[in-house]
Amino acid sequence: MGYIADLPVAIQGNTLHIPAYLLPISGVDLVLGVPWLNTLGPHIADYNALSLKFYVKDSFVTLYGEQPKGPSQAQFHHIKRFHHTDAIATDFTLHFDKVVPQNNTFPDDLPTDIAAILHQFVDVFEEPKSLPPVRFQDHVINLMEGSNPVKVRPYRYPHSQKAQIETMVNDMLSQSIIQPSISPFSSPVLLVKKKDEVSKFLYIICFFPAIVIILAEIQICGNVS
């Protein structure tokens, strides 16, 4: 650590002479703290306008702060530069966020009337973020009176699938797509990998026909996502 008794600093067209300590920090060029403010004497600080006004040798000086900016997406070469320059202070301001690309484009050969409908109701195709609203008529599964829960043996799956299932369940809970339940009825969960290499969360209901009241001739056994 070093010390400079009289360091000339050019700030916004003004030259200030300040005492400064040399410290091994990164991210900023100069830190002006309360000891420097004490050397100014009376001064005016406007935190809404981000301005500081004071006198230096009978000259009235006004310094303006930078207006706050929204977060910007960092590229790989930005983070690489932080690493090589040891910009620790800058790394503290990083926030990792999942970026979901918005792709609302449609094929060029799509009929005009269909494309207009798709653009008008584009929110229908968005990923659900909550449970559907309460309706006058909800779908239910009517069970025979006195039915007991179906006993299903636990299915062994690899630890990688276990972690993936837990992650997907936590994501759906956080998005309110599903709710915690204490129901004794349960169904096996499957991870099915589609052609796009994305695993789909599915559960099977083919264990229920013995206790379900069949109201119509439908196919009960199947995968429901």
JSON list of C-alpha atoms in Angstrom, two decimals:
[
{"chain": "A", "resi": 1, "resn": "MET", "atom": "CA", "xyz": [0.00, 0.00, 0.00]},
{"chain": "A", "resi": 2, "resn": "GLY", "atom": "CA", "xyz": [1.34, 3.43, -0.98]},
{"chain": "A", "resi": 3, "resn": "TYR", "atom": "CA", "xyz": [0.32, 7.03, -0.35]},
{"chain": "A", "resi": 4, "resn": "ILE", "atom": "CA", "xyz": [0.24, 10.12, -2.60]},
{"chain": "A", "resi": 5, "resn": "ALA", "atom": "CA", "xyz": [-0.17, 13.41, -0.76]},
{"chain": "A", "resi": 6, "resn": "ASP", "atom": "CA", "xyz": [-1.25, 15.46, -3.79]},
{"chain": "A", "resi": 7, "resn": "LEU", "atom": "CA", "xyz": [-2.79, 13.49, -6.66]},
{"chain": "A", "resi": 8, "resn": "PRO", "atom": "CA", "xyz": [-4.22, 15.58, -9.53]},
{"chain": "A", "resi": 9, "resn": "VAL", "atom": "CA", "xyz": [-7.44, 14.03, -10.80]},
{"chain": "A", "resi": 10, "resn": "ALA", "atom": "CA", "xyz": [-9.38, 15.27, -13.85]},
{"chain": "A", "resi": 11, "resn": "ILE", "atom": "CA", "xyz": [-13.13, 14.83, -13.32]},
{"chain": "A", "resi": 12, "resn": "GLN", "atom": "CA", "xyz": [-15.69, 16.21, -15.79]},
{"chain": "A", "resi": 13, "resn": "GLY", "atom": "CA", "xyz": [-13.46, 19.09, -16.89]},
{"chain": "A", "resi": 14, "resn": "ASN", "atom": "CA", "xyz": [-12.30, 19.92, -13.36]},
{"chain": "A", "resi": 15, "resn": "THR", "atom": "CA", "xyz": [-8.90, 19.18, -11.85]},
{"chain": "A", "resi": 16, "resn": "LEU", "atom": "CA", "xyz": [-8.97, 18.21, -8.20]},
{"chain": "A", "resi": 17, "resn": "HIS", "atom": "CA", "xyz": [-5.95, 17.65, -5.96]},
{"chain": "A", "resi": 18, "resn": "ILE", "atom": "CA", "xyz": [-6.60, 14.97, -3.39]},
{"chain": "A", "resi": 19, "resn": "PRO", "atom": "CA", "xyz": [-4.55, 12.75, -1.06]},
{"chain": "A", "resi": 20, "resn": "ALA", "atom": "CA", "xyz": [-4.85, 9.13, -2.15]},
{"chain": "A", "resi": 21, "resn": "TYR", "atom": "CA", "xyz": [-3.88, 5.70, -0.93]},
{"chain": "A", "resi": 22, "resn": "LEU", "atom": "CA", "xyz": [-2.82, 3.02, -3.40]},
{"chain": "A", "resi": 23, "resn": "LEU", "atom": "CA", "xyz": [-4.83, -0.13, -2.78]},
{"chain": "A", "resi": 24, "resn": "PRO", "atom": "CA", "xyz": [-4.98, -3.40, -4.78]},
{"chain": "A", "resi": 25, "resn": "ILE", "atom": "CA", "xyz": [-8.64, -3.15, -5.84]},
{"chain": "A", "resi": 26, "resn": "SER", "atom": "CA", "xyz": [-10.34, -3.74, -9.19]},
{"chain": "A", "resi": 27, "resn": "GLY", "atom": "CA", "xyz": [-13.45, -2.47, -10.90]},
{"chain": "A", "resi": 28, "resn": "VAL", "atom": "CA", "xyz": [-13.00, 1.28, -10.21]},
{"chain": "A", "resi": 29, "resn": "ASP", "atom": "CA", "xyz": [-10.25, 3.81, -10.82]},
{"chain": "A", "resi": 30, "resn": "LEU", "atom": "CA", "xyz": [-10.75, 5.95, -7.72]},
{"chain": "A", "resi": 31, "resn": "VAL", "atom": "CA", "xyz": [-12.76, 5.80, -4.50]},
{"chain": "A", "resi": 32, "resn": "LEU", "atom": "CA", "xyz": [-13.69, 9.13, -2.89]},
{"chain": "A", "resi": 33, "resn": "GLY", "atom": "CA", "xyz": [-15.04, 8.59, 0.60]},
{"chain": "A", "resi": 34, "resn": "VAL", "atom": "CA", "xyz": [-16.06, 10.62, 3.63]},
{"chain": "A", "resi": 35, "resn": "PRO", "atom": "CA", "xyz": [-12.49, 11.85, 4.39]},
{"chain": "A", "resi": 36, "resn": "TRP", "atom": "CA", "xyz": [-12.46, 13.57, 0.99]},
{"chain": "A", "resi": 37, "resn": "LEU", "atom": "CA", "xyz": [-15.91, 15.09, 1.60]},
{"chain": "A", "resi": 38, "resn": "ASN", "atom": "CA", "xyz": [-14.60, 16.54, 4.87]},
{"chain": "A", "resi": 39, "resn": "THR", "atom": "CA", "xyz": [-11.97, 18.48, 2.93]},
{"chain": "A", "resi": 40, "resn": "LEU", "atom": "CA", "xyz": [-14.64, 20.23, 0.84]},
{"chain": "A", "resi": 41, "resn": "GLY", "atom": "CA", "xyz": [-16.27, 22.12, 3.66]},
{"chain": "A", "resi": 42, "resn": "PRO", "atom": "CA", "xyz": [-19.90, 23.10, 3.00]},
{"chain": "A", "resi": 43, "resn": "HIS", "atom": "CA", "xyz": [-21.30, 21.35, -0.05]},
{"chain": "A", "resi": 44, "resn": "ILE", "atom": "CA", "xyz": [-24.67, 20.50, -1.60]},
{"chain": "A", "resi": 45, "resn": "ALA", "atom": "CA", "xyz": [-25.54, 16.90, -2.44]},
{"chain": "A", "resi": 46, "resn": "ASP", "atom": "CA", "xyz": [-28.70, 16.20, -4.44]},
{"chain": "A", "resi": 47, "resn": "TYR", "atom": "CA", "xyz": [-29.28, 12.46, -4.44]},
{"chain": "A", "resi": 48, "resn": "ASN", "atom": "CA", "xyz": [-32.27, 12.67, -6.77]},
{"chain": "A", "resi": 49, "resn": "ALA", "atom": "CA", "xyz": [-30.34, 14.58, -9.43]},
{"chain": "A", "resi": 50, "resn": "LEU", "atom": "CA", "xyz": [-27.11, 12.72, -8.57]},
{"chain": "A", "resi": 51, "resn": "SER", "atom": "CA", "xyz": [-25.12, 15.93, -8.26]},
{"chain": "A", "resi": 52, "resn": "LEU", "atom": "CA", "xyz": [-22.52, 17.30, -5.85]},
{"chain": "A", "resi": 53, "resn": "LYS", "atom": "CA", "xyz": [-21.77, 21.05, -5.66]},
{"chain": "A", "resi": 54, "resn": "PHE", "atom": "CA", "xyz": [-18.89, 22.65, -3.75]},
{"chain": "A", "resi": 55, "resn": "TYR", "atom": "CA", "xyz": [-16.23, 25.37, -3.90]},
{"chain": "A", "resi": 56, "resn": "VAL", "atom": "CA", "xyz": [-12.58, 24.76, -4.76]},
{"chain": "A", "resi": 57, "resn": "LYS", "atom": "CA", "xyz": [-10.33, 27.83, -4.52]},
{"chain": "A", "resi": 58, "resn": "ASP", "atom": "CA", "xyz": [-13.22, 30.26, -5.08]},
{"chain": "A", "resi": 59, "resn": "SER", "atom": "CA", "xyz": [-14.44, 28.22, -8.07]},
{"chain": "A", "resi": 60, "resn": "PHE", "atom": "CA", "xyz": [-17.89, 26.63, -7.98]},
{"chain": "A", "resi": 61, "resn": "VAL", "atom": "CA", "xyz": [-17.68, 22.98, -9.09]},
{"chain": "A", "resi": 62, "resn": "THR", "atom": "CA", "xyz": [-20.58, 20.68, -9.92]},
{"chain": "A", "resi": 63, "resn": "LEU", "atom": "CA", "xyz": [-20.07, 16.95, -10.38]},
{"chain": "A", "resi": 64, "resn": "TYR", "atom": "CA", "xyz": [-22.78, 14.72, -11.82]},
{"chain": "A", "resi": 65, "resn": "GLY", "atom": "CA", "xyz": [-23.17, 11.02, -11.23]},
{"chain": "A", "resi": 66, "resn": "GLU", "atom": "CA", "xyz": [-24.09, 8.46, -13.85]},
{"chain": "A", "resi": 67, "resn": "GLN", "atom": "CA", "xyz": [-27.76, 7.73, -14.24]},
{"chain": "A", "resi": 68, "resn": "PRO", "atom": "CA", "xyz": [-28.63, 4.16, -13.22]},
{"chain": "A", "resi": 69, "resn": "LYS", "atom": "CA", "xyz": [-28.95, 1.76, -16.12]},
{"chain": "A", "resi": 70, "resn": "GLY", "atom": "CA", "xyz": [-30.82, -1.47, -16.36]},
{"chain": "A", "resi": 71, "resn": "PRO", "atom": "CA", "xyz": [-28.97, -4.78, -16.37]},
{"chain": "A", "resi": 72, "resn": "SER", "atom": "CA", "xyz": [-27.37, -5.75, -19.66]},
{"chain": "A", "resi": 73, "resn": "GLN", "atom": "CA", "xyz": [-26.60, -9.22, -20.92]},
{"chain": "A", "resi": 74, "resn": "ALA", "atom": "CA", "xyz": [-22.92, -10.12, -20.65]},
{"chain": "A", "resi": 75, "resn": "GLN", "atom": "CA", "xyz": [-21.19, -12.08, -23.36]},
{"chain": "A", "resi": 76, "resn": "PHE", "atom": "CA", "xyz": [-18.53, -14.72, -22.84]},
{"chain": "A", "resi": 77, "resn": "HIS", "atom": "CA", "xyz": [-15.67, -12.40, -23.81]},
{"chain": "A", "resi": 78, "resn": "HIS", "atom": "CA", "xyz": [-16.83, -9.91, -21.14]},
{"chain": "A", "resi": 79, "resn": "ILE", "atom": "CA", "xyz": [-16.62, -12.53, -18.40]},
{"chain": "A", "resi": 80, "resn": "LYS", "atom": "CA", "xyz": [-13.29, -13.75, -19.79]},
{"chain": "A", "resi": 81, "resn": "ARG", "atom": "CA", "xyz": [-11.91, -10.21, -19.53]},
{"chain": "A", "resi": 82, "resn": "PHE", "atom": "CA", "xyz": [-13.09, -9.97, -15.92]},
{"chain": "A", "resi": 83, "resn": "HIS", "atom": "CA", "xyz": [-11.16, -13.14, -15.19]},
{"chain": "A", "resi": 84, "resn": "HIS", "atom": "CA", "xyz": [-7.93, -11.99, -16.85]},
{"chain": "A", "resi": 85, "resn": "THR", "atom": "CA", "xyz": [-8.04, -8.51, -15.28]},
{"chain": "A", "resi": 86, "resn": "ASP", "atom": "CA", "xyz": [-8.99, -9.88, -11.85]},
{"chain": "A", "resi": 87, "resn": "ALA", "atom": "CA", "xyz": [-11.99, -7.53, -11.79]},
{"chain": "A", "resi": 88, "resn": "ILE", "atom": "CA", "xyz": [-13.42, -8.93, -8.57]},
{"chain": "A", "resi": 89, "resn": "ALA", "atom": "CA", "xyz": [-15.61, -5.91, -7.89]},
{"chain": "A", "resi": 90, "resn": "THR", "atom": "CA", "xyz": [-17.23, -6.28, -11.29]},
{"chain": "A", "resi": 91, "resn": "ASP", "atom": "CA", "xyz": [-17.88, -9.97, -10.79]},
{"chain": "A", "resi": 92, "resn": "PHE", "atom": "CA", "xyz": [-19.89, -9.14, -7.69]},
{"chain": "A", "resi": 93, "resn": "THR", "atom": "CA", "xyz": [-22.44, -7.36, -9.88]},
{"chain": "A", "resi": 94, "resn": "LEU", "atom": "CA", "xyz": [-23.06, -10.37, -12.12]},
{"chain": "A", "resi": 95, "resn": "HIS", "atom": "CA", "xyz": [-26.42, -12.14, -11.97]},
{"chain": "A", "resi": 96, "resn": "PHE", "atom": "CA", "xyz": [-27.06, -15.40, -13.77]},
{"chain": "A", "resi": 97, "resn": "ASP", "atom": "CA", "xyz": [-30.46, -15.62, -15.41]},
{"chain": "A", "resi": 98, "resn": "LYS", "atom": "CA", "xyz": [-32.11, -18.12, -17.68]},
{"chain": "A", "resi": 99, "resn": "VAL", "atom": "CA", "xyz": [-32.79, -16.54, -21.05]},
{"chain": "A", "resi": 100, "resn": "VAL", "atom": "CA", "xyz": [-35.76, -17.98, -22.92]},
{"chain": "A", "resi": 101, "resn": "PRO", "atom": "CA", "xyz": [-35.68, -17.05, -26.62]},
{"chain": "A", "resi": 102, "resn": "GLN", "atom": "CA", "xyz": [-38.90, -15.60, -27.96]},
{"chain": "A", "resi": 103, "resn": "ASN", "atom": "CA", "xyz": [-39.76, -17.20, -31.26]},
{"chain": "A", "resi": 104, "resn": "ASN", "atom": "CA", "xyz": [-43.09, -16.00, -32.60]},
{"chain": "A", "resi": 105, "resn": "THR", "atom": "CA", "xyz": [-42.20, -16.37, -36.26]},
{"chain": "A", "resi": 106, "resn": "PHE", "atom": "CA", "xyz": [-44.34, -18.50, -38.54]},
{"chain": "A", "resi": 107, "resn": "PRO", "atom": "CA", "xyz": [-43.59, -20.19, -41.87]},
{"chain": "A", "resi": 108, "resn": "ASP", "atom": "CA", "xyz": [-43.75, -17.94, -44.92]},
{"chain": "A", "resi": 109, "resn": "ASP", "atom": "CA", "xyz": [-46.16, -20.28, -46.71]},
{"chain": "A", "resi": 110, "resn": "LEU", "atom": "CA", "xyz": [-48.71, -20.10, -43.88]},
{"chain": "A", "resi": 111, "resn": "PRO", "atom": "CA", "xyz": [-52.11, -18.81, -45.06]},
{"chain": "A", "resi": 112, "resn": "THR", "atom": "CA", "xyz": [-52.72, -15.18, -44.16]},
{"chain": "A", "resi": 113, "resn": "ASP", "atom": "CA", "xyz": [-55.92, -15.79, -42.20]},
{"chain": "A", "resi": 114, "resn": "ILE", "atom": "CA", "xyz": [-54.31, -18.53, -40.08]},
{"chain": "A", "resi": 115, "resn": "ALA", "atom": "CA", "xyz": [-51.22, -16.39, -39.42]},
{"chain": "A", "resi": 116, "resn": "ALA", "atom": "CA", "xyz": [-53.47, -13.52, -38.30]},
{"chain": "A", "resi": 117, "resn": "ILE", "atom": "CA", "xyz": [-55.25, -15.78, -35.81]},
{"chain": "A", "resi": 118, "resn": "LEU", "atom": "CA", "xyz": [-51.94, -17.13, -34.47]},
{"chain": "A", "resi": 119, "resn": "HIS", "atom": "CA", "xyz": [-50.59, -13.60, -33.99]},
{"chain": "A", "resi": 120, "resn": "GLN", "atom": "CA", "xyz": [-53.82, -12.50, -32.30]},
{"chain": "A", "resi": 121, "resn": "PHE", "atom": "CA", "xyz": [-53.83, -15.38, -29.81]},
{"chain": "A", "resi": 122, "resn": "VAL", "atom": "CA", "xyz": [-50.08, -15.81, -29.40]},
{"chain": "A", "resi": 123, "resn": "ASP", "atom": "CA", "xyz": [-50.48, -15.87, -25.60]},
{"chain": "A", "resi": 124, "resn": "VAL", "atom": "CA", "xyz": [-52.40, -19.15, -25.92]},
{"chain": "A", "resi": 125, "resn": "PHE", "atom": "CA", "xyz": [-49.20, -20.89, -27.02]},
{"chain": "A", "resi": 126, "resn": "GLU", "atom": "CA", "xyz": [-47.04, -19.46, -24.22]},
{"chain": "A", "resi": 127, "resn": "GLU", "atom": "CA", "xyz": [-45.65, -21.74, -21.55]},
{"chain": "A", "resi": 128, "resn": "PRO", "atom": "CA", "xyz": [-48.17, -21.94, -18.65]},
{"chain": "A", "resi": 129, "resn": "LYS", "atom": "CA", "xyz": [-47.14, -20.14, -15.48]},
{"chain": "A", "resi": 130, "resn": "SER", "atom": "CA", "xyz": [-50.01, -21.11, -13.17]},
{"chain": "A", "resi": 131, "resn": "LEU", "atom": "CA", "xyz": [-52.99, -23.39, -12.75]},
{"chain": "A", "resi": 132, "resn": "PRO", "atom": "CA", "xyz": [-56.01, -22.72, -14.97]},
{"chain": "A", "resi": 133, "resn": "PRO", "atom": "CA", "xyz": [-58.74, -20.50, -13.50]},
{"chain": "A", "resi": 134, "resn": "VAL", "atom": "CA", "xyz": [-61.66, -22.01, -11.61]},
{"chain": "A", "resi": 135, "resn": "ARG", "atom": "CA", "xyz": [-64.46, -22.99, -13.98]},
{"chain": "A", "resi": 136, "resn": "PHE", "atom": "CA", "xyz": [-68.11, -23.85, -13.51]},
{"chain": "A", "resi": 137, "resn": "GLN", "atom": "CA", "xyz": [-67.41, -27.41, -14.63]},
{"chain": "A", "resi": 138, "resn": "ASP", "atom": "CA", "xyz": [-64.07, -29.01, -13.80]},
{"chain": "A", "resi": 139, "resn": "HIS", "atom": "CA", "xyz": [-62.87, -32.41, -14.92]},
{"chain": "A", "resi": 140, "resn": "VAL", "atom": "CA", "xyz": [-62.94, -35.04, -12.16]},
{"chain": "A", "resi": 141, "resn": "ILE", "atom": "CA", "xyz": [-62.19, -38.75, -11.86]},
{"chain": "A", "resi": 142, "resn": "ASN", "atom": "CA", "xyz": [-65.16, -40.45, -10.18]},
{"chain": "A", "resi": 143, "resn": "LEU", "atom": "CA", "xyz": [-64.12, -43.45, -8.07]},
{"chain": "A", "resi": 144, "resn": "MET", "atom": "CA", "xyz": [-66.26, -46.33, -6.92]},
{"chain": "A", "resi": 145, "resn": "GLU", "atom": "CA", "xyz": [-67.46, -46.00, -3.34]},
{"chain": "A", "resi": 146, "resn": "GLY", "atom": "CA", "xyz": [-65.09, -47.60, -0.84]},
{"chain": "A", "resi": 147, "resn": "SER", "atom": "CA", "xyz": [-62.21, -47.82, -3.30]},
{"chain": "A", "resi": 148, "resn": "ASN", "atom": "CA", "xyz": [-58.73, -48.12, -1.83]},
{"chain": "A", "resi": 149, "resn": "PRO", "atom": "CA", "xyz": [-55.62, -46.56, -3.34]},
{"chain": "A", "resi": 150, "resn": "VAL", "atom": "CA", "xyz": [-53.84, -48.73, -5.88]},
{"chain": "A", "resi": 151, "resn": "LYS", "atom": "CA", "xyz": [-50.62, -50.24, -4.56]},
{"chain": "A", "resi": 152, "resn": "VAL", "atom": "CA", "xyz": [-47.82, -49.46, -6.97]},
{"chain": "A", "resi": 153, "resn": "ARG", "atom": "CA", "xyz": [-44.29, -50.71, -6.40]},
{"chain": "A", "resi": 154, "resn": "PRO", "atom": "CA", "xyz": [-41.63, -47.98, -6.45]},
{"chain": "A", "resi": 155, "resn": "TYR", "atom": "CA", "xyz": [-39.87, -47.84, -9.78]},
{"chain": "A", "resi": 156, "resn": "ARG", "atom": "CA", "xyz": [-36.11, -47.63, -9.72]},
{"chain": "A", "resi": 157, "resn": "TYR", "atom": "CA", "xyz": [-34.56, -45.08, -12.00]},
{"chain": "A", "resi": 158, "resn": "PRO", "atom": "CA", "xyz": [-31.01, -43.72, -12.33]},
{"chain": "A", "resi": 159, "resn": "HIS", "atom": "CA", "xyz": [-29.86, -40.93, -10.04]},
{"chain": "A", "resi": 160, "resn": "SER", "atom": "CA", "xyz": [-29.55, -38.60, -13.03]},
{"chain": "A", "resi": 161, "resn": "GLN", "atom": "CA", "xyz": [-33.26, -39.05, -13.78]},
{"chain": "A", "resi": 162, "resn": "LYS", "atom": "CA", "xyz": [-34.10, -38.62, -10.09]},
{"chain": "A", "resi": 163, "resn": "ALA", "atom": "CA", "xyz": [-32.33, -35.26, -10.01]},
{"chain": "A", "resi": 164, "resn": "GLN", "atom": "CA", "xyz": [-34.01, -34.22, -13.26]},
{"chain": "A", "resi": 165, "resn": "ILE", "atom": "CA", "xyz": [-37.48, -35.21, -12.00]},
{"chain": "A", "resi": 166, "resn": "GLU", "atom": "CA", "xyz": [-36.96, -33.31, -8.74]},
{"chain": "A", "resi": 167, "resn": "THR", "atom": "CA", "xyz": [-35.82, -30.25, -10.69]},
{"chain": "A", "resi": 168, "resn": "MET", "atom": "CA", "xyz": [-38.86, -30.38, -12.98]},
{"chain": "A", "resi": 169, "resn": "VAL", "atom": "CA", "xyz": [-41.23, -30.84, -10.02]},
{"chain": "A", "resi": 170, "resn": "ASN", "atom": "CA", "xyz": [-39.68, -27.89, -8.19]},
{"chain": "A", "resi": 171, "resn": "ASP", "atom": "CA", "xyz": [-39.97, -25.77, -11.34]},
{"chain": "A", "resi": 172, "resn": "MET", "atom": "CA", "xyz": [-43.66, -26.63, -11.70]},
{"chain": "A", "resi": 173, "resn": "LEU", "atom": "CA", "xyz": [-44.26, -25.90, -8.01]},
{"chain": "A", "resi": 174, "resn": "SER", "atom": "CA", "xyz": [-42.55, -22.51, -8.27]},
{"chain": "A", "resi": 175, "resn": "GLN", "atom": "CA", "xyz": [-44.64, -21.67, -11.36]},
{"chain": "A", "resi": 176, "resn": "SER", "atom": "CA", "xyz": [-47.86, -22.83, -9.61]},
{"chain": "A", "resi": 177, "resn": "ILE", "atom": "CA", "xyz": [-48.52, -25.34, -12.39]},
{"chain": "A", "resi": 178, "resn": "ILE", "atom": "CA", "xyz": [-48.95, -28.04, -9.72]},
{"chain": "A", "resi": 179, "resn": "GLN", "atom": "CA", "xyz": [-49.77, -27.91, -6.02]},
{"chain": "A", "resi": 180, "resn": "PRO", "atom": "CA", "xyz": [-48.58, -29.95, -3.05]},
{"chain": "A", "resi": 181, "resn": "SER", "atom": "CA", "xyz": [-50.95, -32.86, -2.39]},
{"chain": "A", "resi": 182, "resn": "ILE", "atom": "CA", "xyz": [-51.49, -35.33, 0.46]},
{"chain": "A", "resi": 183, "resn": "SER", "atom": "CA", "xyz": [-53.77, -37.58, -1.60]},
{"chain": "A", "resi": 184, "resn": "PRO", "atom": "CA", "xyz": [-53.08, -41.32, -1.13]},
{"chain": "A", "resi": 185, "resn": "PHE", "atom": "CA", "xyz": [-53.56, -41.84, -4.87]},
{"chain": "A", "resi": 186, "resn": "SER", "atom": "CA", "xyz": [-50.44, -41.58, -6.99]},
{"chain": "A", "resi": 187, "resn": "SER", "atom": "CA", "xyz": [-49.22, -42.51, -10.44]},
{"chain": "A", "resi": 188, "resn": "PRO", "atom": "CA", "xyz": [-45.78, -43.50, -11.71]},
{"chain": "A", "resi": 189, "resn": "VAL", "atom": "CA", "xyz": [-43.71, -40.76, -13.27]},
{"chain": "A", "resi": 190, "resn": "LEU", "atom": "CA", "xyz": [-41.76, -41.29, -16.47]},
{"chain": "A", "resi": 191, "resn": "LEU", "atom": "CA", "xyz": [-39.17, -39.28, -18.33]},
{"chain": "A", "resi": 192, "resn": "VAL", "atom": "CA", "xyz": [-39.61, -39.77, -22.07]},
{"chain": "A", "resi": 193, "resn": "LYS", "atom": "CA", "xyz": [-36.95, -38.36, -24.37]},
{"chain": "A", "resi": 194, "resn": "LYS", "atom": "CA", "xyz": [-38.44, -36.89, -27.53]},
{"chain": "A", "resi": 195, "resn": "LYS", "atom": "CA", "xyz": [-36.81, -36.53, -30.95]},
{"chain": "A", "resi": 196, "resn": "ASP", "atom": "CA", "xyz": [-35.47, -33.11, -29.99]},
{"chain": "A", "resi": 197, "resn": "GLU", "atom": "CA", "xyz": [-33.54, -34.75, -27.09]},
{"chain": "A", "resi": 198, "resn": "VAL", "atom": "CA", "xyz": [-35.75, -32.95, -24.56]},
{"chain": "A", "resi": 199, "resn": "SER", "atom": "CA", "xyz": [-37.15, -35.10, -21.74]},
{"chain": "A", "resi": 200, "resn": "LYS", "atom": "CA", "xyz": [-40.90, -34.85, -21.17]},
{"chain": "A", "resi": 201, "resn": "PHE", "atom": "CA", "xyz": [-42.50, -35.26, -17.75]},
{"chain": "A", "resi": 202, "resn": "LEU", "atom": "CA", "xyz": [-45.25, -37.91, -17.99]},
{"chain": "A", "resi": 203, "resn": "TYR", "atom": "CA", "xyz": [-47.34, -39.91, -15.56]},
{"chain": "A", "resi": 204, "resn": "ILE", "atom": "CA", "xyz": [-49.38, -43.07, -16.17]},
{"chain": "A", "resi": 205, "resn": "ILE", "atom": "CA", "xyz": [-53.03, -43.55, -15.20]},
{"chain": "A", "resi": 206, "resn": "CYS", "atom": "CA", "xyz": [-53.55, -47.10, -16.51]},
{"chain": "A", "resi": 207, "resn": "PHE", "atom": "CA", "xyz": [-53.67, -48.51, -12.94]},
{"chain": "A", "resi": 208, "resn": "PHE", "atom": "CA", "xyz": [-57.09, -46.99, -12.21]},
{"chain": "A", "resi": 209, "resn": "PRO", "atom": "CA", "xyz": [-59.65, -48.74, -14.49]},
{"chain": "A", "resi": 210, "resn": "ALA", "atom": "CA", "xyz": [-60.56, -51.26, -11.77]},
{"chain": "A", "resi": 211, "resn": "ILE", "atom": "CA", "xyz": [-61.85, -48.55, -9.42]},
{"chain": "A", "resi": 212, "resn": "VAL", "atom": "CA", "xyz": [-62.84, -45.79, -11.85]},
{"chain": "A", "resi": 213, "resn": "ILE", "atom": "CA", "xyz": [-66.47, -45.35, -12.85]},
{"chain": "A", "resi": 214, "resn": "ILE", "atom": "CA", "xyz": [-66.40, -45.46, -16.64]},
{"chain": "A", "resi": 215, "resn": "LEU", "atom": "CA", "xyz": [-68.77, -42.79, -17.94]},
{"chain": "A", "resi": 216, "resn": "ALA", "atom": "CA", "xyz": [-67.93, -43.26, -21.60]},
{"chain": "A", "resi": 217, "resn": "GLU", "atom": "CA", "xyz": [-66.11, -45.67, -23.85]},
{"chain": "A", "resi": 218, "resn": "ILE", "atom": "CA", "xyz": [-62.70, -44.02, -23.80]},
{"chain": "A", "resi": 219, "resn": "GLN", "atom": "CA", "xyz": [-59.13, -45.20, -23.63]},
{"chain": "A", "resi": 220, "resn": "ILE", "atom": "CA", "xyz": [-58.08, -44.88, -19.98]},
{"chain": "A", "resi": 221, "resn": "CYS", "atom": "CA", "xyz": [-54.59, -46.36, -20.22]},
{"chain": "A", "resi": 222, "resn": "GLY", "atom": "CA", "xyz": [-52.08, -43.91, -21.59]},
{"chain": "A", "resi": 223, "resn": "ASN", "atom": "CA", "xyz": [-49.57, -41.22, -20.89]},
{"chain": "A", "resi": 224, "resn": "VAL", "atom": "CA", "xyz": [-50.79, -37.86, -19.68]},
{"chain": "A", "resi": 225, "resn": "SER", "atom": "CA", "xyz": [-48.44, -34.89, -19.44]}
]
